[in-house]
CSV table of C-alpha atoms and ligand atoms in Angstrom, one decimal:
chain,number,residue,atom,x,y,z
A,1,MET,CA,5.6,11.6,-29.3
A,2,LYS,CA,9.0,10.1,-30.1
A,3,PRO,CA,9.3,6.6,-28.5
A,4,HIS,CA,11.9,6.0,-25.8
A,5,ASP,CA,14.2,3.0,-26.2
A,6,GLY,CA,14.5,2.6,-22.4
A,7,LEU,CA,12.4,2.0,-19.4
A,8,TYR,CA,11.6,4.8,-16.9
A,9,LEU,CA,13.2,3.5,-13.7
A,10,ASP,CA,14.2,5.5,-10.6
A,11,GLY,CA,13.7,8.9,-12.2
A,12,ALA,CA,15.5,8.3,-15.5
A,13,TRP,CA,15.2,6.5,-18.9
A,14,ARG,CA,17.4,3.4,-18.6
A,15,PRO,CA,18.2,0.6,-21.0
A,16,ALA,CA,16.3,-2.7,-20.5
A,17,SER,CA,18.4,-5.7,-19.4
A,18,GLY,CA,17.5,-7.7,-22.6
A,19,PRO,CA,17.3,-7.0,-26.3
A,20,ALA,CA,13.5,-7.8,-26.8
A,21,VAL,CA,11.3,-5.1,-28.2
A,22,VAL,CA,7.6,-4.6,-28.9
A,23,ASP,CA,6.5,-3.2,-32.2
A,24,VAL,CA,3.7,-0.6,-32.0
A,25,VAL,CA,1.3,-0.8,-34.9
A,26,ASN,CA,-1.2,1.8,-36.1
A,27,PRO,CA,-4.5,-0.2,-36.4
A,28,ALA,CA,-5.9,2.2,-39.1
A,29,ASP,CA,-3.1,1.4,-41.6
A,30,GLU,CA,-1.2,-1.5,-40.1
A,31,GLN,CA,2.1,0.4,-40.2
A,32,ILE,CA,4.7,0.1,-37.5
A,33,ILE,CA,4.9,3.5,-35.8
A,34,GLY,CA,7.4,2.7,-33.0
A,35,ARG,CA,9.3,0.2,-31.0
A,36,VAL,CA,9.6,0.0,-27.2
A,37,PRO,CA,11.6,-2.3,-24.9
A,38,ALA,CA,10.1,-5.5,-23.6
A,39,ALA,CA,11.0,-5.6,-20.0
A,40,THR,CA,12.3,-8.8,-18.4
A,41,ALA,CA,11.6,-10.1,-14.9
A,42,GLU,CA,15.0,-8.6,-13.9
A,43,ASP,CA,13.8,-5.1,-15.1
A,44,VAL,CA,10.6,-5.5,-13.1
A,45,ASP,CA,12.7,-6.3,-10.1
A,46,THR,CA,14.8,-3.2,-10.6
A,47,ALA,CA,11.6,-1.1,-10.9
A,48,VAL,CA,10.1,-2.6,-7.7
A,49,ARG,CA,13.4,-2.0,-5.8
A,50,ALA,CA,13.3,1.7,-6.9
A,51,ALA,CA,9.6,2.0,-5.8
A,52,ARG,CA,10.4,0.3,-2.5
A,53,ALA,CA,13.4,2.6,-1.9
A,54,ALA,CA,11.3,5.7,-2.7
A,55,LEU,CA,8.3,4.6,-0.5
A,56,PRO,CA,9.4,5.8,3.0
A,57,GLY,CA,10.1,9.4,1.7
A,58,TRP,CA,6.9,9.7,-0.4
A,59,ALA,CA,4.7,8.1,2.3
A,60,VAL,CA,5.6,10.8,4.8
A,61,THR,CA,5.5,13.7,2.3
A,62,PRO,CA,2.6,15.8,3.5
A,63,PRO,CA,-0.6,15.3,1.5
A,64,ALA,CA,-0.6,19.0,0.6
A,65,GLU,CA,2.8,18.5,-1.1
A,66,ARG,CA,1.7,15.4,-2.9
A,67,ALA,CA,-1.3,17.5,-4.1
A,68,VAL,CA,1.1,20.1,-5.5
A,69,ARG,CA,2.9,17.4,-7.6
A,70,LEU,CA,-0.4,16.0,-8.8
A,71,ALA,CA,-1.6,19.5,-9.8
A,72,ALA,CA,1.7,19.9,-11.7
A,73,LEU,CA,1.1,16.6,-13.4
A,74,ARG,CA,-2.5,17.6,-14.4
A,75,ASP,CA,-1.0,20.9,-15.8
A,76,VAL,CA,1.6,19.0,-17.9
A,77,LEU,CA,-1.0,16.6,-19.2
A,78,ALA,CA,-3.3,19.6,-20.1
A,79,ALA,CA,-0.4,21.4,-21.9
A,80,ARG,CA,0.3,18.2,-23.9
A,81,LYS,CA,-3.4,17.5,-24.6
A,82,ASP,CA,-3.0,17.5,-28.4
A,83,GLU,CA,0.0,15.2,-28.3
A,84,ILE,CA,-1.9,12.8,-26.0
A,85,ALA,CA,-4.8,12.7,-28.5
A,86,GLU,CA,-2.5,12.2,-31.5
A,87,THR,CA,-0.6,9.4,-29.7
A,88,VAL,CA,-3.8,7.6,-28.8
A,89,THR,CA,-5.1,8.0,-32.3
A,90,ALA,CA,-1.9,6.5,-33.7
A,91,GLU,CA,-1.6,3.5,-31.4
A,92,LEU,CA,-5.3,2.7,-30.7
A,93,GLY,CA,-6.9,4.0,-33.8
A,94,SER,CA,-9.7,6.1,-32.2
A,95,PRO,CA,-11.0,9.1,-34.3
A,96,PRO,CA,-9.2,12.4,-33.4
A,97,ALA,CA,-12.3,14.1,-31.9
A,98,PHE,CA,-12.9,11.2,-29.5
A,99,SER,CA,-9.2,11.1,-28.6
A,100,GLN,CA,-9.3,14.8,-27.7
A,101,ALA,CA,-12.5,14.7,-25.7
A,102,VAL,CA,-12.2,11.3,-24.0
A,103,HIS,CA,-8.7,9.8,-24.2
A,104,ALA,CA,-7.1,13.1,-23.4
A,105,GLY,CA,-9.9,15.0,-21.7
A,106,VAL,CA,-10.9,12.4,-19.1
A,107,PRO,CA,-7.5,11.6,-17.7
A,108,ILE,CA,-6.7,15.3,-17.3
A,109,ALA,CA,-9.9,15.7,-15.3
A,110,VAL,CA,-9.1,12.6,-13.2
A,111,ALA,CA,-5.6,13.8,-12.5
A,112,GLY,CA,-7.1,17.1,-11.4
A,113,SER,CA,-9.6,15.4,-9.2
A,114,TYR,CA,-6.8,13.6,-7.3
A,115,ALA,CA,-4.8,16.8,-6.9
A,116,GLU,CA,-7.8,18.1,-5.1
A,117,LEU,CA,-8.5,15.0,-3.1
A,118,ALA,CA,-4.9,14.7,-2.0
A,119,ALA,CA,-5.3,18.2,-0.5
A,120,THR,CA,-8.7,17.6,1.1
A,121,TYR,CA,-9.0,13.9,2.0
A,122,ALA,CA,-9.2,13.1,5.7
A,123,PHE,CA,-6.1,10.9,6.1
A,124,GLU,CA,-6.8,10.9,9.9
A,125,GLU,CA,-10.0,10.5,11.8
A,126,ARG,CA,-11.2,10.3,15.4
A,127,VAL,CA,-13.3,7.3,16.4
A,128,GLY,CA,-14.2,7.4,20.1
A,129,ASN,CA,-11.0,7.0,22.0
A,130,SER,CA,-9.0,6.1,18.8
A,131,LEU,CA,-7.1,8.0,16.2
A,132,VAL,CA,-7.4,6.2,12.9
A,133,LEU,CA,-4.6,6.8,10.4
A,134,HIS,CA,-5.2,6.1,6.7
A,135,GLU,CA,-1.7,5.2,5.6
A,136,PRO,CA,-0.4,4.3,2.1
A,137,ALA,CA,-0.8,0.7,1.2
A,138,GLY,CA,2.8,0.6,-0.1
A,139,VAL,CA,4.4,-0.4,-3.4
A,140,VAL,CA,1.7,-0.7,-6.1
A,141,GLY,CA,2.0,-2.9,-9.2
A,142,ALA,CA,-0.4,-1.4,-11.8
A,143,ILE,CA,-1.3,-3.4,-14.9
A,144,THR,CA,-3.4,-1.7,-17.5
A,145,PRO,CA,-5.2,-2.5,-20.8
A,146,TRP,CA,-5.2,-0.7,-24.2
A,147,ASN,CA,-8.8,0.3,-24.5
A,148,TYR,CA,-8.7,3.7,-22.7
A,149,PRO,CA,-4.9,3.6,-22.4
A,150,LEU,CA,-4.2,6.9,-20.6
A,151,HIS,CA,-7.4,6.9,-18.5
A,152,GLN,CA,-6.6,3.4,-17.1
A,153,ILE,CA,-3.1,4.5,-16.2
A,154,VAL,CA,-4.2,7.8,-14.5
A,155,ALA,CA,-7.1,6.0,-12.7
A,156,LYS,CA,-4.5,3.9,-10.9
A,157,ALA,CA,-1.4,6.1,-10.7
A,158,ALA,CA,-3.1,9.3,-9.6
A,159,PRO,CA,-4.9,7.9,-6.5
A,160,ALA,CA,-1.9,5.7,-5.6
A,161,LEU,CA,0.4,8.7,-5.7
A,162,ALA,CA,-2.2,10.9,-3.8
A,163,ALA,CA,-2.3,8.2,-1.1
A,164,GLY,CA,1.5,8.2,-0.7
A,165,CYS,CA,2.1,4.9,-2.5
A,166,THR,CA,4.9,4.4,-5.0
A,167,VAL,CA,4.1,2.7,-8.4
A,168,VAL,CA,5.4,0.4,-11.0
A,169,LEU,CA,3.3,0.4,-14.1
A,170,LYS,CA,3.1,-2.3,-16.8
A,171,PRO,CA,0.9,-0.8,-19.6
A,172,ALA,CA,-0.7,-2.9,-22.4
A,173,GLU,CA,1.7,-4.0,-25.1
A,174,ASP,CA,-0.5,-2.5,-27.8
A,175,THR,CA,-0.5,1.1,-26.4
A,176,PRO,CA,2.9,1.8,-24.7
A,177,LEU,CA,3.5,5.2,-26.3
A,178,VAL,CA,1.0,7.1,-24.3
A,179,ALA,CA,2.4,5.4,-21.2
A,180,GLN,CA,5.8,6.7,-22.1
A,181,LEU,CA,4.3,10.2,-22.5
A,182,PHE,CA,2.7,9.8,-19.0
A,183,ALA,CA,6.1,8.9,-17.6
A,184,GLU,CA,7.6,12.0,-19.2
A,185,ALA,CA,4.8,14.1,-17.6
A,186,VAL,CA,5.4,12.6,-14.2
A,187,HIS,CA,9.1,13.5,-14.6
A,188,GLU,CA,8.3,17.0,-15.7
A,189,ALA,CA,5.9,17.4,-12.7
A,190,GLY,CA,8.8,16.9,-10.4
A,191,PHE,CA,7.9,13.7,-8.5
A,192,PRO,CA,10.9,12.3,-6.7
A,193,ALA,CA,12.9,9.5,-8.4
A,194,GLY,CA,11.5,6.0,-7.9
A,195,VAL,CA,8.0,7.2,-6.9
A,196,PHE,CA,6.7,6.2,-10.4
A,197,ASN,CA,8.4,3.6,-12.7
A,198,LEU,CA,7.4,2.3,-16.1
A,199,VAL,CA,8.1,-1.1,-17.5
A,200,THR,CA,6.8,-1.6,-21.0
A,201,GLY,CA,6.5,-5.2,-22.3
A,202,LEU,CA,4.5,-8.4,-22.5
A,203,GLY,CA,1.8,-9.5,-20.0
A,204,PRO,CA,3.0,-13.1,-19.5
A,205,VAL,CA,6.6,-11.8,-18.9
A,206,ALA,CA,6.7,-8.3,-17.3
A,207,GLY,CA,3.0,-8.4,-16.2
A,208,GLN,CA,3.3,-11.7,-14.5
A,209,ALA,CA,6.7,-10.8,-12.9
A,210,LEU,CA,5.0,-7.6,-11.4
A,211,ALA,CA,1.9,-9.3,-10.2
A,212,GLY,CA,3.9,-12.1,-8.5
A,213,HIS,CA,6.7,-9.9,-7.1
A,214,PRO,CA,7.0,-10.5,-3.4
A,215,ASP,CA,7.9,-6.9,-2.7
A,216,VAL,CA,4.7,-5.5,-4.3
A,217,ASP,CA,2.1,-4.7,-1.6
A,218,LEU,CA,-1.0,-4.2,-3.8
A,219,VAL,CA,-1.7,-5.2,-7.4
A,220,SER,CA,-4.2,-3.2,-9.4
A,221,PHE,CA,-5.3,-4.8,-12.6
A,222,THR,CA,-7.7,-3.8,-15.4
A,223,GLY,CA,-8.3,-6.2,-18.3
A,224,SER,CA,-9.8,-9.6,-19.1
A,225,THR,CA,-11.5,-11.8,-16.5
A,226,ALA,CA,-9.2,-14.7,-17.4
A,227,VAL,CA,-6.0,-12.9,-16.6
A,228,GLY,CA,-7.7,-11.1,-13.6
A,229,ARG,CA,-8.7,-14.4,-12.1
A,230,ARG,CA,-5.0,-15.6,-12.2
A,231,ILE,CA,-3.7,-12.4,-10.7
A,232,GLY,CA,-6.3,-12.6,-7.9
A,233,ALA,CA,-5.3,-16.2,-7.2
A,234,THR,CA,-1.6,-15.2,-7.1
A,235,ALA,CA,-2.3,-12.3,-4.8
A,236,GLY,CA,-4.5,-14.4,-2.5
A,237,GLY,CA,-1.6,-16.9,-2.2
A,238,ALA,CA,0.8,-14.2,-1.1
A,239,VAL,CA,-1.9,-12.5,1.1
A,240,LYS,CA,-1.6,-9.2,-0.7
A,241,ARG,CA,-4.2,-6.8,-1.7
A,242,VAL,CA,-5.6,-6.8,-5.2
A,243,ALA,CA,-8.0,-4.6,-7.1
A,244,LEU,CA,-9.5,-6.0,-10.3
A,245,GLU,CA,-11.5,-4.2,-13.0
A,246,LEU,CA,-12.6,-6.9,-15.4
A,247,GLY,CA,-15.1,-7.4,-18.1
A,248,GLY,CA,-18.7,-6.5,-18.6
A,249,LYS,CA,-21.8,-7.3,-20.6
A,250,SER,CA,-24.0,-4.5,-19.5
A,251,ALA,CA,-27.7,-4.1,-20.1
A,252,ASN,CA,-29.5,-1.1,-21.5
A,253,VAL,CA,-33.0,-1.5,-20.2
A,254,ILE,CA,-35.6,0.5,-22.1
A,255,LEU,CA,-38.9,0.5,-20.1
A,256,PRO,CA,-42.1,1.0,-22.1
A,257,SER,CA,-42.6,4.6,-20.8
A,258,ALA,CA,-39.2,5.7,-22.1
A,259,ASP,CA,-38.5,8.0,-25.1
A,260,LEU,CA,-37.7,5.0,-27.3
A,261,ALA,CA,-36.0,6.9,-30.1
A,262,ARG,CA,-33.6,8.7,-27.8
A,263,ALA,CA,-32.9,5.6,-25.7
A,264,VAL,CA,-32.0,3.6,-28.8
A,265,ALA,CA,-29.9,6.4,-30.3
A,266,VAL,CA,-27.9,6.9,-27.2
A,267,GLY,CA,-27.6,3.2,-26.6
A,268,VAL,CA,-26.2,2.6,-30.1
A,269,ALA,CA,-23.8,5.5,-29.7
A,270,ASN,CA,-22.6,4.0,-26.4
A,271,VAL,CA,-21.8,0.7,-28.0
A,272,MET,CA,-20.1,2.1,-31.1
A,273,SER,CA,-17.9,4.7,-29.4
A,274,ASN,CA,-14.3,3.6,-29.1
A,275,SER,CA,-15.2,0.9,-31.7
A,276,GLY,CA,-17.0,-1.0,-29.0
A,277,GLN,CA,-13.9,-1.4,-26.8
A,278,THR,CA,-15.4,-0.2,-23.6
A,279,CYS,CA,-15.7,-2.5,-20.7
A,280,SER,CA,-18.8,-0.7,-19.4
A,281,ALA,CA,-20.6,-0.6,-22.8
A,282,TRP,CA,-24.3,-1.4,-22.9
A,283,THR,CA,-23.9,-4.3,-25.3
A,284,ARG,CA,-27.3,-5.8,-24.6
A,285,MET,CA,-30.3,-3.6,-25.4
A,286,LEU,CA,-33.5,-4.9,-23.6
A,287,VAL,CA,-36.8,-3.8,-25.2
A,288,HIS,CA,-40.4,-4.7,-24.4
A,289,SER,CA,-41.9,-7.0,-26.9
A,290,ALA,CA,-44.6,-4.5,-27.9
A,291,GLN,CA,-41.9,-2.0,-29.0
A,292,TYR,CA,-39.4,-4.6,-30.2
A,293,ASP,CA,-39.7,-4.2,-34.0
A,294,GLU,CA,-39.6,-0.5,-33.8
A,295,ALA,CA,-36.5,-0.5,-31.6
A,296,VAL,CA,-34.7,-2.9,-33.9
A,297,ALA,CA,-35.4,-0.7,-37.0
A,298,LEU,CA,-34.2,2.4,-35.1
A,299,ALA,CA,-31.0,0.6,-33.9
A,300,ALA,CA,-30.2,-0.8,-37.4
A,301,ALA,CA,-30.5,2.7,-38.9
A,302,ALA,CA,-28.5,4.3,-36.1
A,303,ALA,CA,-25.7,1.7,-36.5
A,304,ALA,CA,-25.5,2.2,-40.2
A,305,LYS,CA,-24.6,5.9,-39.6
A,306,TYR,CA,-21.4,4.8,-37.9
A,307,ALA,CA,-20.1,2.8,-40.8
A,308,GLU,CA,-18.1,5.7,-42.2
A,309,ARG,CA,-16.9,7.3,-38.9
A,310,ILE,CA,-16.1,4.3,-36.7
A,311,GLY,CA,-12.4,3.7,-36.0
A,312,PRO,CA,-10.6,0.3,-36.3
A,313,VAL,CA,-10.3,-2.0,-33.3
A,314,VAL,CA,-6.9,-2.2,-31.7
A,315,SER,CA,-5.2,-5.2,-33.4
A,316,ALA,CA,-5.6,-8.0,-35.9
A,317,ARG,CA,-6.2,-10.4,-33.0
A,318,GLN,CA,-9.0,-8.3,-31.6
A,319,ARG,CA,-10.6,-7.9,-35.1
A,320,ASP,CA,-10.5,-11.7,-35.6
A,321,ARG,CA,-12.0,-12.2,-32.2
A,322,VAL,CA,-14.8,-9.8,-32.8
A,323,ARG,CA,-15.6,-11.2,-36.3
A,324,GLY,CA,-15.5,-14.7,-34.8
A,325,TYR,CA,-18.3,-13.6,-32.4
A,326,ILE,CA,-20.3,-12.1,-35.3
A,327,GLU,CA,-20.1,-15.4,-37.1
A,328,LYS,CA,-21.1,-17.2,-33.9
A,329,GLY,CA,-24.1,-15.0,-33.5
A,330,VAL,CA,-25.3,-15.9,-37.0
A,331,ALA,CA,-24.6,-19.6,-36.4
A,332,GLU,CA,-26.6,-19.4,-33.1
A,333,GLY,CA,-29.6,-18.1,-35.0
A,334,ALA,CA,-29.6,-14.4,-34.2
A,335,ARG,CA,-30.7,-12.1,-37.1
A,336,LEU,CA,-28.2,-9.6,-38.5
A,337,VAL,CA,-29.9,-6.2,-39.1
A,338,ALA,CA,-26.7,-4.1,-39.5
A,339,GLY,CA,-23.1,-4.9,-40.3
A,340,GLY,CA,-21.7,-8.4,-40.4
A,341,PRO,CA,-18.4,-10.3,-40.3
A,342,GLU,CA,-17.1,-9.2,-43.7
A,343,ALA,CA,-14.1,-6.8,-43.8
A,344,PRO,CA,-15.5,-3.3,-44.5
A,345,ARG,CA,-12.1,-2.0,-45.8
A,346,GLU,CA,-9.0,-3.4,-47.4
A,347,ARG,CA,-6.5,-2.0,-44.8
A,348,GLY,CA,-6.8,-1.5,-41.1
A,349,TYR,CA,-8.4,-3.6,-38.4
A,350,TYR,CA,-11.9,-2.4,-39.1
A,351,VAL,CA,-15.2,-4.2,-38.1
A,352,SER,CA,-18.6,-3.0,-39.4
A,353,PRO,CA,-20.9,-1.6,-36.8
A,354,THR,CA,-23.1,-4.6,-36.2
A,355,VAL,CA,-26.6,-5.1,-34.7
A,356,PHE,CA,-28.2,-8.5,-34.0
A,357,ALA,CA,-32.0,-8.9,-33.4
A,358,ASP,CA,-33.8,-12.0,-32.1
A,359,VAL,CA,-31.0,-12.5,-29.6
A,360,THR,CA,-32.0,-14.8,-26.7
A,361,PRO,CA,-30.3,-14.5,-23.3
A,362,GLU,CA,-28.4,-17.8,-23.4
A,363,MET,CA,-26.6,-17.1,-26.7
A,364,ALA,CA,-22.8,-16.6,-26.5
A,365,ILE,CA,-23.2,-13.1,-28.0
A,366,ALA,CA,-25.5,-12.2,-25.1
A,367,GLN,CA,-23.3,-13.8,-22.4
A,368,GLU,CA,-19.7,-13.1,-23.4
A,369,GLU,CA,-17.8,-9.9,-23.7
A,370,ILE,CA,-17.1,-9.2,-27.4
A,371,PHE,CA,-15.2,-6.0,-27.1
A,372,GLY,CA,-16.1,-4.7,-30.5
A,373,PRO,CA,-18.9,-2.7,-32.2
A,374,VAL,CA,-21.6,-5.3,-31.8
A,375,LEU,CA,-25.0,-4.7,-30.2
A,376,SER,CA,-27.5,-7.4,-29.3
A,377,VAL,CA,-31.2,-6.5,-29.0
A,378,LEU,CA,-33.2,-8.7,-26.7
A,379,ARG,CA,-36.9,-8.8,-25.9
A,380,TYR,CA,-38.6,-8.9,-22.5
A,381,THR,CA,-42.2,-9.4,-21.5
A,382,ASP,CA,-42.4,-7.5,-18.2
A,383,GLU,CA,-40.2,-5.8,-15.7
A,384,ASP,CA,-39.3,-9.0,-13.8
A,385,ASP,CA,-38.4,-10.6,-17.0
A,386,ALA,CA,-36.2,-7.6,-17.9
A,387,LEU,CA,-34.4,-7.8,-14.6
A,388,ARG,CA,-33.8,-11.5,-14.9
A,389,ILE,CA,-32.3,-11.0,-18.4
A,390,ALA,CA,-30.3,-7.9,-17.3
A,391,ASP,CA,-28.8,-9.7,-14.3
A,392,GLY,CA,-28.4,-13.0,-16.2
A,393,THR,CA,-24.7,-13.0,-16.9
A,394,VAL,CA,-21.6,-13.5,-14.8
A,395,TYR,CA,-20.8,-9.8,-15.1
A,396,GLY,CA,-22.2,-6.7,-13.3
A,397,LEU,CA,-20.1,-3.7,-14.3
A,398,ALA,CA,-22.6,-1.1,-15.6
A,399,GLY,CA,-25.9,-0.5,-17.2
A,400,ALA,CA,-28.6,2.0,-18.2
A,401,VAL,CA,-32.3,2.4,-17.5
A,402,TRP,CA,-34.7,4.6,-19.5
A,403,ALA,CA,-38.2,5.4,-18.3
A,404,GLY,CA,-40.8,8.2,-18.7
A,405,ASP,CA,-40.0,9.5,-15.2
A,406,GLU,CA,-36.8,9.3,-13.3
A,407,ALA,CA,-38.3,7.7,-10.2
A,408,GLU,CA,-39.4,4.7,-12.3
A,409,ALA,CA,-36.0,4.3,-13.8
A,410,VAL,CA,-34.3,4.6,-10.4
A,411,ALA,CA,-36.6,2.0,-8.9
A,412,PHE,CA,-35.5,-0.5,-11.5
A,413,ALA,CA,-31.8,0.5,-11.2
A,414,ARG,CA,-32.0,-0.2,-7.4
A,415,ARG,CA,-32.8,-3.9,-8.2
A,416,MET,CA,-30.0,-4.4,-10.7
A,417,ALA,CA,-26.8,-6.3,-9.7
A,418,THR,CA,-24.3,-4.0,-11.2
A,419,GLY,CA,-21.8,-1.3,-10.2
A,420,GLN,CA,-23.1,1.7,-12.0
A,421,VAL,CA,-26.3,2.6,-13.8
A,422,ASP,CA,-26.9,5.7,-16.1
A,423,ILE,CA,-30.5,7.0,-15.6
A,424,ASN,CA,-32.1,8.4,-18.8
A,425,GLY,CA,-28.7,9.0,-20.3
A,426,GLY,CA,-26.9,10.4,-17.3
A,427,ARG,CA,-23.4,11.7,-17.9
A,428,PHE,CA,-20.1,10.1,-16.9
A,429,ASN,CA,-19.0,11.4,-13.5
A,430,PRO,CA,-15.2,11.2,-12.9
A,431,LEU,CA,-15.8,11.4,-9.1
A,432,ALA,CA,-18.3,8.5,-8.9
A,433,PRO,CA,-16.9,5.1,-7.9
A,434,PHE,CA,-16.4,2.8,-10.9
A,435,GLY,CA,-16.2,-1.0,-10.6
A,436,GLY,CA,-18.1,-4.2,-10.8
A,437,TYR,CA,-20.4,-6.6,-9.0
A,438,LYS,CA,-20.0,-10.3,-9.5
A,439,GLN,CA,-17.2,-11.3,-11.9
A,440,SER,CA,-16.7,-7.8,-13.2
A,441,GLY,CA,-14.2,-7.2,-10.4
A,442,VAL,CA,-13.1,-6.4,-6.9
A,443,GLY,CA,-12.7,-2.8,-5.7
A,444,ARG,CA,-13.6,0.6,-7.1
A,445,GLU,CA,-11.7,3.3,-9.0
A,446,LEU,CA,-12.1,7.1,-9.3
A,447,GLY,CA,-13.0,9.7,-6.7
A,448,ALA,CA,-12.6,9.3,-2.9
A,449,HIS,CA,-13.5,5.6,-3.2
A,450,GLY,CA,-10.6,5.1,-5.7
A,451,LEU,CA,-8.2,6.8,-3.3
A,452,ALA,CA,-9.3,4.6,-0.4
A,453,GLU,CA,-8.2,1.5,-2.4
A,454,TYR,CA,-4.6,2.6,-1.9
A,455,LEU,CA,-4.8,3.2,1.9
A,456,GLN,CA,-4.5,0.9,4.9
A,457,THR,CA,-5.7,1.8,8.4
A,458,LYS,CA,-3.9,2.0,11.7
A,459,SER,CA,-5.8,2.7,14.9
A,460,LEU,CA,-4.1,4.4,17.9
A,461,GLN,CA,-6.1,4.0,21.2
A,462,PHE,CA,-6.0,6.7,23.9
B,1,NAP,P1,-5.6,-8.8,-21.0
B,1,NAP,O1,-4.8,-9.8,-21.7
B,1,NAP,O2,-6.3,-9.1,-19.7
B,1,NAP,O3,-4.6,-7.5,-20.7
B,1,NAP,C1,-4.7,-6.5,-19.7
B,1,NAP,C2,-3.3,-6.3,-19.2
B,1,NAP,O4,-2.8,-7.4,-18.5
B,1,NAP,C3,-2.2,-6.0,-20.3
B,1,NAP,O5,-1.3,-5.0,-19.8
B,1,NAP,C4,-1.6,-7.3,-20.5
B,1,NAP,O6,-0.4,-7.3,-21.2
B,1,NAP,C5,-1.5,-7.8,-19.1
B,1,NAP,N1,-1.4,-9.3,-19.0
B,1,NAP,C6,-1.7,-10.2,-19.9
B,1,NAP,N2,-1.4,-11.5,-19.4
B,1,NAP,C7,-0.9,-11.3,-18.2
B,1,NAP,C8,-0.4,-12.1,-17.2
B,1,NAP,N3,-0.4,-13.5,-17.3
B,1,NAP,N4,0.0,-11.6,-16.0
B,1,NAP,C9,0.0,-10.3,-15.8
B,1,NAP,N5,-0.4,-9.4,-16.7
B,1,NAP,C10,-0.9,-9.9,-17.9
B,1,NAP,O7,-6.6,-8.2,-21.9
B,1,NAP,P2,-6.4,-7.9,-23.5
B,1,NAP,O8,-5.6,-8.9,-24.1
B,1,NAP,O9,-5.8,-6.5,-23.6
B,1,NAP,O10,-7.9,-7.9,-24.0
B,1,NAP,C11,-8.5,-9.2,-23.9
B,1,NAP,C12,-10.0,-9.0,-23.5
B,1,NAP,O11,-10.0,-8.4,-22.2
B,1,NAP,C13,-10.8,-8.0,-24.3
B,1,NAP,O12,-11.3,-8.6,-25.5
B,1,NAP,C14,-11.8,-7.6,-23.3
B,1,NAP,O13,-12.9,-8.6,-23.3
B,1,NAP,C15,-11.1,-7.6,-22.0
B,1,NAP,N6,-10.7,-6.3,-21.6
B,1,NAP,C16,-11.4,-5.7,-20.6
B,1,NAP,C17,-11.0,-4.4,-20.3
B,1,NAP,C18,-11.7,-3.7,-19.2
B,1,NAP,O14,-11.6,-2.5,-19.0
B,1,NAP,N7,-12.5,-4.3,-18.3
B,1,NAP,C19,-10.0,-3.7,-20.9
B,1,NAP,C20,-9.4,-4.4,-21.9
B,1,NAP,C21,-9.7,-5.7,-22.3
B,1,NAP,P3,-0.4,-7.4,-22.8
B,1,NAP,O15,-0.9,-6.1,-23.2
B,1,NAP,O16,1.0,-7.6,-23.1
B,1,NAP,O17,-1.3,-8.6,-23.1
B,2,MG,MG1,-3.3,-9.7,-23.9
């Protein structure tokens, strides 16, 4: 993927209004691999005007035709799968096999799911003597993070386009190249000019201008709770809709009847994949006191196996932040059983796969989102204690429950205050609603629920 030196505005690559650029760095070797424009507030305004101008035409385009464009988009992404994977590996640092399967594979599946949903969704319904129309919400400002860079873009752009909305995207400054690739794919798929626009650049400049733009109807943000809170406040002030996918500190609850070895192995893999940079990662493992020592030994051994194959974290800033948390865990009295704060390699933003034992629920490493390959193992005495610990953070994004039989795990999952729970290692479902309880966010992404976020209703009475 050769970087563009322009912004994708109104159907073409156009120069930014200012000279500022963002360097893109490969976190595995710290080399600069590209340079993209840093959009100004003026550029964001140009993008929003293009999206506004394109809205009336796209909003009345029959859903079946929108579906044809989305299917074409899916096909272009599928044809460029290798290039997507290579681009994400270069700018995020994730190992090639993971980039192929997840960073490229999941967004292709999600784009395909919205091609289907656009064709089949009931955009009109009869309710008694009313006809209810589900109309596009309008111009969407999408702001995305770097951790699953293409997935986060597709999880917003595909449902918005399926709904008949037009989009301005501000991707993360650390991973703009796959966003440019996505804009190329939109272009190739034949969407009308202005329906999708890309402004690369910095959060406090381009992101803030987009989130606060008076002509944006709906802001969809994924990232940190700190930024999400501000975006929510700005949107509230302007009485505009907002969807927020924020942080998590999810619990992996292993009940005494579970297959302990399997639950621990899958739990460690879940935290170490993508170098721990997954908002829904099960970063707290909850184990019954009778099985605690055995679980800690299994977790330490499992984590050690990742030392050679784990990728770097995205940036020097993120590496320093994660190492800071590891030091904090030691200072708080938790016991390191794998990894630690030392740099495992001379070059690249690597962090050792780390496991802490003797973690208590009030420690910062058990409360705050670390966003790195760091697992905390906590002990509980009975199920009520496990539930109290599992729900004892400001977050509620995801979780896991393991038990000897499914019904027992489901009974526990029903009591948890969280948006999604994997039962005995259940697989990711790209059609299931994804989003958080409590401070993990507002709204849901993926599947029909994700499409509904981009619709507003009008009732006609007869
Ligand atoms: P972030 O700062 O919240 O960034 C997310 C997106 O928002 C990026 O596109 C960012 O631009 C933009 N942004 C930043 N400040 C903004 C502002 N004032 N107004 C509008 N947009 C703004 O998150 P991050 O720096 O990438 O990561 C920090 C922490 O967030 C992580 O350590 C993790 O805890 C959490 N996080 C959560 C998720 C999730 O999926 N829930 C994903 C990523 C990160 P820039 O890229 O230019 O900063
Ligand atoms: Mg940031």
